[in-house]
PDB file of C-alpha atoms in Angstrom:
ATOM      1  CA  MET A   1      58.236  58.851 193.531  1.00 46.00           C
ATOM      2  CA  ARG A   2      61.259  60.758 194.807  1.00 44.00           C
ATOM      3  CA  ARG A   3      62.303  61.460 191.202  1.00 45.00           C
ATOM      4  CA  LYS A   4      58.914  63.054 190.506  1.00 47.00           C
ATOM      5  CA  ALA A   5      59.212  65.219 193.616  1.00 44.00           C
ATOM      6  CA  VAL A   6      62.744  66.295 192.690  1.00 45.00           C
ATOM      7  CA  ALA A   7      61.681  66.892 189.080  1.00 45.00           C
ATOM      8  CA  GLY A   8      58.787  69.025 190.329  1.00 47.00           C
ATOM      9  CA  LEU A   9      61.088  71.032 192.577  1.00 44.00           C
ATOM     10  CA  ILE A  10      63.584  71.462 189.767  1.00 45.00           C
ATOM     11  CA  GLY A  11      60.881  72.574 187.374  1.00 47.00           C
ATOM     12  CA  THR A  12      59.601  75.074 189.923  1.00 43.00           C
ATOM     13  CA  GLY A  13      63.130  76.281 190.634  1.00 47.00           C
ATOM     14  CA  LEU A  14      63.958  76.681 186.953  1.00 42.00           C
ATOM     15  CA  LEU A  15      60.709  78.530 186.368  1.00 39.00           C
ATOM     16  CA  LEU A  16      61.480  80.866 189.242  1.00 38.00           C
ATOM     17  CA  SER A  17      65.113  81.235 188.240  1.00 41.00           C
ATOM     18  CA  SER A  18      64.259  82.139 184.665  1.00 37.00           C
ATOM     19  CA  ALA A  19      62.834  85.411 185.970  1.00 34.00           C
ATOM     20  CA  CYS A  20      66.196  86.251 187.551  1.00 35.00           C
ATOM     21  CA  ALA A  21      69.159  87.363 185.522  1.00 33.00           C
ATOM     22  CA  ARG A  22      71.882  85.960 187.751  1.00 37.00           C
ATOM     23  CA  GLN A  23      71.341  85.605 191.485  1.00 36.00           C
ATOM     24  CA  VAL A  24      69.440  82.384 191.437  1.00 39.00           C
ATOM     25  CA  ALA A  25      70.793  80.794 194.587  1.00 45.00           C
ATOM     26  CA  SER A  26      71.456  83.787 196.764  1.00 40.00           C
ATOM     27  CA  THR A  27      70.677  84.107 200.460  1.00 42.00           C
ATOM     28  CA  ASP A  28      70.316  87.883 200.383  1.00 42.00           C
ATOM     29  CA  MET A  29      66.539  87.801 200.608  1.00 37.00           C
ATOM     30  CA  ALA A  30      64.748  87.820 203.939  1.00 35.00           C
ATOM     31  CA  LEU A  31      61.564  85.816 204.207  1.00 33.00           C
ATOM     32  CA  PRO A  32      58.680  86.739 206.496  1.00 33.00           C
ATOM     33  CA  GLY A  33      58.756  84.508 209.554  1.00 33.00           C
ATOM     34  CA  ALA A  34      62.354  83.454 208.988  1.00 32.00           C
ATOM     35  CA  ALA A  35      64.388  82.527 212.017  1.00 32.00           C
ATOM     36  CA  VAL A  36      66.813  85.053 213.439  1.00 32.00           C
ATOM     37  CA  PRO A  37      70.414  84.218 212.471  1.00 36.00           C
ATOM     38  CA  SER A  38      72.461  82.603 215.194  1.00 36.00           C
ATOM     39  CA  ALA A  39      76.199  82.727 215.657  1.00 37.00           C
ATOM     40  CA  ALA A  40      76.072  80.256 218.525  1.00 36.00           C
ATOM     41  CA  SER A  41      78.182  77.681 216.712  1.00 39.00           C
ATOM     42  CA  GLY A  42      81.836  77.750 217.601  1.00 40.00           C
ATOM     43  CA  PRO A  43      84.539  78.359 215.014  1.00 38.00           C
ATOM     44  CA  GLY A  44      85.069  75.316 212.839  1.00 39.00           C
ATOM     45  CA  ALA A  45      81.492  74.124 213.259  1.00 57.00           C
ATOM     46  CA  ILE A  46      80.339  75.916 210.118  1.00 88.00           C
ATOM     47  CA  GLY A  47      81.897  77.468 207.042  1.00 95.00           C
ATOM     48  CA  ALA A  48      85.536  77.145 206.091  1.00 97.00           C
ATOM     49  CA  ALA A  49      88.833  78.839 206.890  1.00 96.00           C
ATOM     50  CA  SER A  50      89.067  80.362 203.380  1.00 97.00           C
ATOM     51  CA  GLY A  51      86.783  81.278 200.510  1.00 98.00           C
ATOM     52  CA  ARG A  52      88.323  78.594 198.319  1.00 98.00           C
ATOM     53  CA  GLY A  53      87.926  76.099 201.150  1.00 97.00           C
ATOM     54  CA  ALA A  54      84.219  76.954 201.399  1.00 98.00           C
ATOM     55  CA  VAL A  55      83.790  76.341 197.657  1.00 98.00           C
ATOM     56  CA  GLU A  56      85.727  73.057 197.781  1.00 98.00           C
ATOM     57  CA  SER A  57      83.783  71.803 200.812  1.00 97.00           C
ATOM     58  CA  PHE A  58      80.466  72.867 199.290  1.00 98.00           C
ATOM     59  CA  LEU A  59      81.213  71.045 196.034  1.00 98.00           C
ATOM     60  CA  LYS A  60      82.294  67.924 197.933  1.00 97.00           C
ATOM     61  CA  ALA A  61      79.000  68.052 199.866  1.00 97.00           C
ATOM     62  CA  VAL A  62      77.117  68.414 196.560  1.00 96.00           C
ATOM     63  CA  ALA A  63      78.896  65.363 195.126  1.00 96.00           C
ATOM     64  CA  ALA A  64      78.090  63.382 198.287  1.00 96.00           C
ATOM     65  CA  GLN A  65      74.449  64.569 198.132  1.00 95.00           C
ATOM     66  CA  ASP A  66      74.879  65.780 201.718  1.00 96.00           C
ATOM     67  CA  LEU A  67      72.299  68.549 202.185  1.00 96.00           C
ATOM     68  CA  GLN A  68      73.246  68.935 205.863  1.00 95.00           C
ATOM     69  CA  ALA A  69      76.874  69.667 204.979  1.00 96.00           C
ATOM     70  CA  MET A  70      75.770  72.048 202.204  1.00 97.00           C
ATOM     71  CA  SER A  71      73.599  73.921 204.716  1.00 96.00           C
ATOM     72  CA  GLY A  72      76.634  74.378 206.972  1.00 97.00           C
ATOM     73  CA  LEU A  73      78.476  76.167 204.168  1.00 98.00           C
ATOM     74  CA  TRP A  74      75.748  78.260 202.510  1.00 97.00           C
ATOM     75  CA  GLY A  75      74.908  81.675 203.882  1.00 97.00           C
ATOM     76  CA  ASN A  76      75.729  85.364 203.845  1.00 97.00           C
ATOM     77  CA  GLY A  77      77.295  88.010 206.057  1.00 95.00           C
ATOM     78  CA  LYS A  78      74.415  87.569 208.516  1.00 95.00           C
ATOM     79  CA  GLY A  79      75.016  83.835 208.949  1.00 96.00           C
ATOM     80  CA  LEU A  80      73.868  80.497 207.596  1.00 97.00           C
ATOM     81  CA  ALA A  81      70.900  80.297 205.258  1.00 96.00           C
ATOM     82  CA  ARG A  82      69.482  77.526 207.453  1.00 96.00           C
ATOM     83  CA  ASP A  83      69.156  80.075 210.255  1.00 95.00           C
ATOM     84  CA  GLN A  84      67.423  82.591 207.978  1.00 96.00           C
ATOM     85  CA  LEU A  85      65.066  80.532 205.826  1.00 96.00           C
ATOM     86  CA  LYS A  86      62.131  78.315 206.685  1.00 97.00           C
ATOM     87  CA  ARG A  87      63.107  74.655 206.586  1.00 95.00           C
ATOM     88  CA  ASP A  88      60.988  73.698 203.560  1.00 96.00           C
ATOM     89  CA  GLU A  89      62.310  76.677 201.564  1.00 97.00           C
ATOM     90  CA  LEU A  90      65.904  75.840 202.539  1.00 97.00           C
ATOM     91  CA  GLU A  91      65.487  72.198 201.512  1.00 96.00           C
ATOM     92  CA  LYS A  92      63.965  73.118 198.143  1.00 96.00           C
ATOM     93  CA  ARG A  93      66.829  75.476 197.345  1.00 95.00           C
ATOM     94  CA  LEU A  94      69.486  72.990 198.455  1.00 96.00           C
ATOM     95  CA  ILE A  95      67.943  70.168 196.401  1.00 95.00           C
ATOM     96  CA  ILE A  96      67.817  72.362 193.308  1.00 93.00           C
ATOM     97  CA  MET A  97      71.429  73.481 193.774  1.00 94.00           C
ATOM     98  CA  GLN A  98      72.519  69.907 194.466  1.00 93.00           C
ATOM     99  CA  CYS A  99      70.928  68.698 191.238  1.00 92.00           C
ATOM    100  CA  LEU A 100      72.224  71.559 189.098  1.00 94.00           C
ATOM    101  CA  MET A 101      75.747  71.309 190.522  1.00 95.00           C
ATOM    102  CA  GLN A 102      76.121  67.492 190.540  1.00 94.00           C
ATOM    103  CA  HIS A 103      79.504  66.712 189.014  1.00 95.00           C
ATOM    104  CA  ASP A 104      82.178  64.056 188.602  1.00 95.00           C
ATOM    105  CA  ARG A 105      85.040  66.480 189.224  1.00 96.00           C
ATOM    106  CA  PHE A 106      85.762  70.170 189.605  1.00 97.00           C
ATOM    107  CA  ARG A 107      88.716  72.497 189.251  1.00 97.00           C
ATOM    108  CA  PHE A 108      89.598  76.165 189.649  1.00 98.00           C
ATOM    109  CA  PRO A 109      90.717  77.507 186.226  1.00 97.00           C
ATOM    110  CA  GLU A 110      92.180  80.631 187.860  1.00 96.00           C
ATOM    111  CA  ASP A 111      94.858  80.795 190.555  1.00 92.00           C
ATOM    112  CA  GLY A 112      92.878  82.976 192.931  1.00 95.00           C
ATOM    113  CA  PRO A 113      89.496  84.575 193.448  1.00 97.00           C
ATOM    114  CA  ARG A 114      88.331  87.861 191.997  1.00 96.00           C
ATOM    115  CA  LEU A 115      87.794  90.379 194.781  1.00 94.00           C
ATOM    116  CA  GLN A 116      84.298  91.867 195.008  1.00 94.00           C
ATOM    117  CA  THR A 117      82.645  94.596 197.074  1.00 92.00           C
ATOM    118  CA  GLY A 118      82.149  94.015 200.775  1.00 91.00           C
ATOM    119  CA  GLY A 119      85.096  91.637 201.066  1.00 93.00           C
ATOM    120  CA  ARG A 120      83.413  89.006 198.907  1.00 97.00           C
ATOM    121  CA  GLN A 121      85.385  86.702 196.652  1.00 98.00           C
ATOM    122  CA  GLU A 122      84.247  85.391 193.270  1.00 98.00           C
ATOM    123  CA  HIS A 123      85.641  81.971 192.408  1.00 98.00           C
ATOM    124  CA  LEU A 124      85.576  80.653 188.849  1.00 98.00           C
ATOM    125  CA  VAL A 125      84.827  76.936 188.964  1.00 97.00           C
ATOM    126  CA  GLU A 126      84.788  74.379 186.175  1.00 97.00           C
ATOM    127  CA  LEU A 127      82.509  71.392 186.737  1.00 96.00           C
ATOM    128  CA  THR A 128      82.688  68.200 184.694  1.00 94.00           C
ATOM    129  CA  LYS A 129      79.929  65.594 184.519  1.00 92.00           C
ATOM    130  CA  GLY A 130      80.596  62.838 182.030  1.00 91.00           C
ATOM    131  CA  THR A 131      81.555  64.641 178.828  1.00 91.00           C
ATOM    132  CA  ALA A 132      79.760  67.874 179.787  1.00 91.00           C
ATOM    133  CA  VAL A 133      81.876  70.760 181.072  1.00 93.00           C
ATOM    134  CA  ALA A 134      80.550  74.040 182.451  1.00 94.00           C
ATOM    135  CA  ARG A 135      82.136  77.061 184.057  1.00 95.00           C
ATOM    136  CA  THR A 136      80.330  79.061 186.684  1.00 96.00           C
ATOM    137  CA  THR A 137      81.084  81.433 189.519  1.00 97.00           C
ATOM    138  CA  MET A 138      80.615  81.043 193.238  1.00 98.00           C
ATOM    139  CA  ILE A 139      80.686  84.026 195.585  1.00 98.00           C
ATOM    140  CA  THR A 140      82.045  83.597 199.110  1.00 98.00           C
ATOM    141  CA  VAL A 141      81.760  85.932 202.079  1.00 98.00           C
ATOM    142  CA  ILE A 142      82.898  85.945 205.685  1.00 97.00           C
ATOM    143  CA  GLY A 143      80.039  85.086 208.038  1.00 95.00           C
ATOM    144  CA  PRO A 144      79.543  86.439 211.564  1.00 91.00           C
ATOM    145  CA  SER A 145      81.624  83.629 213.062  1.00 88.00           C
ATOM    146  CA  GLY A 146      84.640  84.708 210.982  1.00 94.00           C
ATOM    147  CA  ARG A 147      84.323  81.639 208.740  1.00 96.00           C
ATOM    148  CA  TRP A 148      83.839  81.731 204.963  1.00 98.00           C
ATOM    149  CA  LEU A 149      80.455  80.818 203.479  1.00 98.00           C
ATOM    150  CA  VAL A 150      79.221  80.274 199.928  1.00 98.00           C
ATOM    151  CA  GLU A 151      76.825  83.160 199.388  1.00 98.00           C
ATOM    152  CA  ASP A 152      75.827  82.847 195.737  1.00 96.00           C
ATOM    153  CA  VAL A 153      76.145  80.365 192.906  1.00 96.00           C
ATOM    154  CA  ASP A 154      75.451  81.287 189.295  1.00 95.00           C
ATOM    155  CA  VAL A 155      73.472  78.151 188.459  1.00 90.00           C
ATOM    156  CA  THR A 156      72.157  79.511 185.155  1.00 90.00           C
ATOM    157  CA  LYS A 157      75.163  77.992 183.360  1.00 86.00           C
ATOM    158  CA  LEU A 158      74.534  74.578 184.932  1.00 89.00           C
ATOM    159  CA  ARG A 159      71.004  73.759 183.738  1.00 80.00           C
ATOM    160  CA  ASP A 160      72.241  70.984 181.409  1.00 74.00           C
ATOM    161  CA  PHE A 161      73.839  69.183 184.358  1.00 73.00           C
ATOM    162  CA  CYS A 162      70.494  68.277 185.923  1.00 70.00           C
ATOM    163  CA  LYS A 163      68.978  65.489 183.846  1.00 65.00           C
TER     164      LYS A 163
END
């Protein structure tokens, strides 16, 4: 039964994502009725000390299927997505990302991130699952607590990973 629910969510997510060119898993959108972001957590409670660290921790949480850990690393300059989105919307997005990004191993093909506007960093990441290999980008940003968060993942290149 869980597989059907996940498959339904994935199908819905892919349908919705096909209308978007790139920003499929971004937290830049505000939803009506969303909670106000909170920066009440102390340093170290959320995010990571570096952009690369946020990507590494996020990918480790994906591999462990730990949605709670993923939610502590995914956000934008305003804060964590879990403080900005309704719970059911957050869970749907995390499940879709978790499925699309499931991997056996990952690596950074480039030595450092590409610098973007607003202090963001774009990290090129290579994911391997079995014999399949895909490269994608992950954008990181400093959140209000001064810790790095994963803001955006280009999941369009990872659709074959979720089977």
